[in-house]
Amino acid sequence: MTFDPSLSELADEAKTWRRTIHQYPELLFDLPKTAALVTEKLEAFGCDEVVGGIAKSGVVAVINGTRGAGKTIALRCDMDALPMLEQTNLPHASKVENMMHACGHDGHTAMLLAAAKHLSANRDFAGKVVLIFQPAEEGGGGSRVMIEEGVLERFGIEEVYGMHNQPGLDVGSFAIRSGPMMAGGDRFVVTINGKGGHAAYPHLCHDPVLAGAQMIVALQSIASRFTNPFDPVVVSVTYIEGGNASALNVIPAAIKIGGTIRTMLPETRKAVEARFREVVSTTAKLMQTDAELDWRPGYPVTVNDPEKTRVAAGVAQSFAGADRVDSDWPATMGSEDFSYMLEKRPGALIWLGNGDTADLHNPAYDFNDDAIIHGLRYWVTLVDQQLNGKTDV
Ligand SMILES: [Zn+2]
Ligand SMILES: [Zn+2]
């Protein structure tokens, strides 16, 4: 296999972009500096179309191949940072207090920019490549908003590919899993309305505290008695509010409980939500109270398409070697908003080794610049194989 020597020079250049982006982290949908840097570079590279302002700060670029009609595939990265204080003491550390690129989205952005530069100059492929730079992965569902604003139809996207760095996985190694690979996460707050009164006369009240206690216990039966033990489900009640510690002789009129639910299969997610609603309303009724449910849907289960997973693993193997690609990487209970795109189009998310670094979302974390060349090779080899049928670059 041969490599274009300019790819390593390009990776060095991308390292400087990555460090610039790292110094000016921005949050959620509000990424004026990052989006401006991305747009300016994509225009300078000569992409055929560069469209900004999608989901506020999202940017999409199109690069047409010179071999005529063919498939349209999308390569997606995220650009947003986290609201936390960086503690790396690195020369390129964040210059913005309480904002930090602690998930490596600076590296993801730089690698996709590098791929855009290479592909703009090397268009020997059929069809077109759409590069998606999305905002608000960290809790805002930027991917969902880009879909709602029509990004998949507007650019004729047929397949979607994503990449995320993984601390603990060697630099130069990749990992992937077919099917569900990250959990779906939903949140809930239940207000239990009863009838308050004097605690010495409970028969004259409808006690929401006792109803809440019953409900918390009953909810634990979902994971232990309702779903298959081989299908992971987490139901965690993490919040209780009610009553008053300086009025211990008063049964309150209402209390609140809240928490989160994680599931690994889309059908289990639906079934668990239905069962959850049933347990909440019947327990409330049993205890002569009413329950008001505030259901807050989170990111869906991230499901890799089996065929595209084979494509992605094959691409990584073609340059990294078979022993550096783990195709059976364990699923995690974390969530990722690329899942919205994978619900709409076949594709796959692959883990890129970040080496022996601090974990994601840790104040000591930094994206590993040595990983850039491997991520860049993945993107350009993927395009070459998917739009050209070639097996190496
Ligand atoms: Zn993150
Ligand atoms: Zn992330």
PDB file of N, CA and C in Angstrom, residues 189-192 208-209 212 216 237-244 252 254-258:
ATOM      1  N   VAL A 189     -38.965  13.701  34.984  1.00  0.00           N
ATOM      2  CA  VAL A 189     -39.302  14.281  36.288  1.00  0.00           C
ATOM      3  C   VAL A 189     -40.788  13.987  36.492  1.00  0.00           C
ATOM      4  N   VAL A 190     -41.124  13.379  37.640  1.00  0.00           N
ATOM      5  CA  VAL A 190     -42.529  13.082  37.951  1.00  0.00           C
ATOM      6  C   VAL A 190     -42.944  13.953  39.136  1.00  0.00           C
ATOM      7  N   THR A 191     -44.031  14.685  38.956  1.00  0.00           N
ATOM      8  CA  THR A 191     -44.616  15.418  40.080  1.00  0.00           C
ATOM      9  C   THR A 191     -45.779  14.585  40.599  1.00  0.00           C
ATOM     10  N   ILE A 192     -45.693  14.225  41.896  1.00  0.00           N
ATOM     11  CA  ILE A 192     -46.775  13.429  42.493  1.00  0.00           C
ATOM     12  C   ILE A 192     -47.628  14.374  43.333  1.00  0.00           C
ATOM     13  N   PRO A 208     -48.154  12.052  49.229  1.00  0.00           N
ATOM     14  CA  PRO A 208     -47.310  11.903  48.037  1.00  0.00           C
ATOM     15  C   PRO A 208     -45.908  11.371  48.355  1.00  0.00           C
ATOM     16  N   VAL A 209     -45.475  11.482  49.625  1.00  0.00           N
ATOM     17  CA  VAL A 209     -44.143  10.978  49.995  1.00  0.00           C
ATOM     18  C   VAL A 209     -44.154   9.447  49.955  1.00  0.00           C
ATOM     19  N   GLY A 212     -44.344   8.369  46.422  1.00  0.00           N
ATOM     20  CA  GLY A 212     -43.035   8.496  45.761  1.00  0.00           C
ATOM     21  C   GLY A 212     -42.121   7.333  46.121  1.00  0.00           C
ATOM     22  N   ILE A 216     -40.542   4.724  43.432  1.00  0.00           N
ATOM     23  CA  ILE A 216     -39.102   4.496  43.230  1.00  0.00           C
ATOM     24  C   ILE A 216     -38.798   2.997  43.265  1.00  0.00           C
ATOM     25  N   VAL A 237     -33.194   6.580  39.626  1.00  0.00           N
ATOM     26  CA  VAL A 237     -33.863   7.745  40.210  1.00  0.00           C
ATOM     27  C   VAL A 237     -32.784   8.522  40.941  1.00  0.00           C
ATOM     28  N   THR A 238     -32.566   9.763  40.513  1.00  0.00           N
ATOM     29  CA  THR A 238     -31.406  10.523  40.999  1.00  0.00           C
ATOM     30  C   THR A 238     -31.808  11.788  41.737  1.00  0.00           C
ATOM     31  N   TYR A 239     -33.109  12.017  41.851  1.00  0.00           N
ATOM     32  CA  TYR A 239     -33.580  13.302  42.381  1.00  0.00           C
ATOM     33  C   TYR A 239     -34.894  13.120  43.124  1.00  0.00           C
ATOM     34  N   ILE A 240     -34.956  13.672  44.357  1.00  0.00           N
ATOM     35  CA  ILE A 240     -36.217  13.722  45.117  1.00  0.00           C
ATOM     36  C   ILE A 240     -36.325  15.109  45.728  1.00  0.00           C
ATOM     37  N   GLU A 241     -37.485  15.689  45.639  1.00  0.00           N
ATOM     38  CA  GLU A 241     -37.684  16.988  46.267  1.00  0.00           C
ATOM     39  C   GLU A 241     -39.092  17.018  46.847  1.00  0.00           C
ATOM     40  N   GLY A 242     -39.188  17.438  48.117  1.00  0.00           N
ATOM     41  CA  GLY A 242     -40.530  17.537  48.696  1.00  0.00           C
ATOM     42  C   GLY A 242     -40.478  17.702  50.192  1.00  0.00           C
ATOM     43  N   GLY A 243     -41.532  18.239  50.738  1.00  0.00           N
ATOM     44  CA  GLY A 243     -41.618  18.424  52.181  1.00  0.00           C
ATOM     45  C   GLY A 243     -40.711  19.534  52.672  1.00  0.00           C
ATOM     46  N   ASN A 244     -40.631  19.647  54.002  1.00  0.00           N
ATOM     47  CA  ASN A 244     -39.865  20.736  54.596  1.00  0.00           C
ATOM     48  C   ASN A 244     -39.291  20.241  55.918  1.00  0.00           C
ATOM     49  N   PRO A 252     -46.711  16.900  52.844  1.00  0.00           N
ATOM     50  CA  PRO A 252     -46.801  17.888  51.769  1.00  0.00           C
ATOM     51  C   PRO A 252     -47.872  17.529  50.750  1.00  0.00           C
ATOM     52  N   ALA A 254     -47.406  17.846  47.489  1.00  0.00           N
ATOM     53  CA  ALA A 254     -46.794  17.296  46.271  1.00  0.00           C
ATOM     54  C   ALA A 254     -45.303  17.067  46.493  1.00  0.00           C
ATOM     55  N   ILE A 255     -44.749  16.105  45.772  1.00  0.00           N
ATOM     56  CA  ILE A 255     -43.290  15.945  45.746  1.00  0.00           C
ATOM     57  C   ILE A 255     -42.874  15.676  44.295  1.00  0.00           C
ATOM     58  N   LYS A 256     -41.554  15.744  44.041  1.00  0.00           N
ATOM     59  CA  LYS A 256     -41.040  15.430  42.698  1.00  0.00           C
ATOM     60  C   LYS A 256     -39.961  14.361  42.804  1.00  0.00           C
ATOM     61  N   ILE A 257     -39.942  13.464  41.827  1.00  0.00           N
ATOM     62  CA  ILE A 257     -38.797  12.561  41.697  1.00  0.00           C
ATOM     63  C   ILE A 257     -38.321  12.637  40.241  1.00  0.00           C
ATOM     64  N   GLY A 258     -37.054  12.363  40.020  1.00  0.00           N
ATOM     65  CA  GLY A 258     -36.535  12.434  38.650  1.00  0.00           C
ATOM     66  C   GLY A 258     -35.362  11.502  38.460  1.00  0.00           C
TER      67      GLY A 258
END
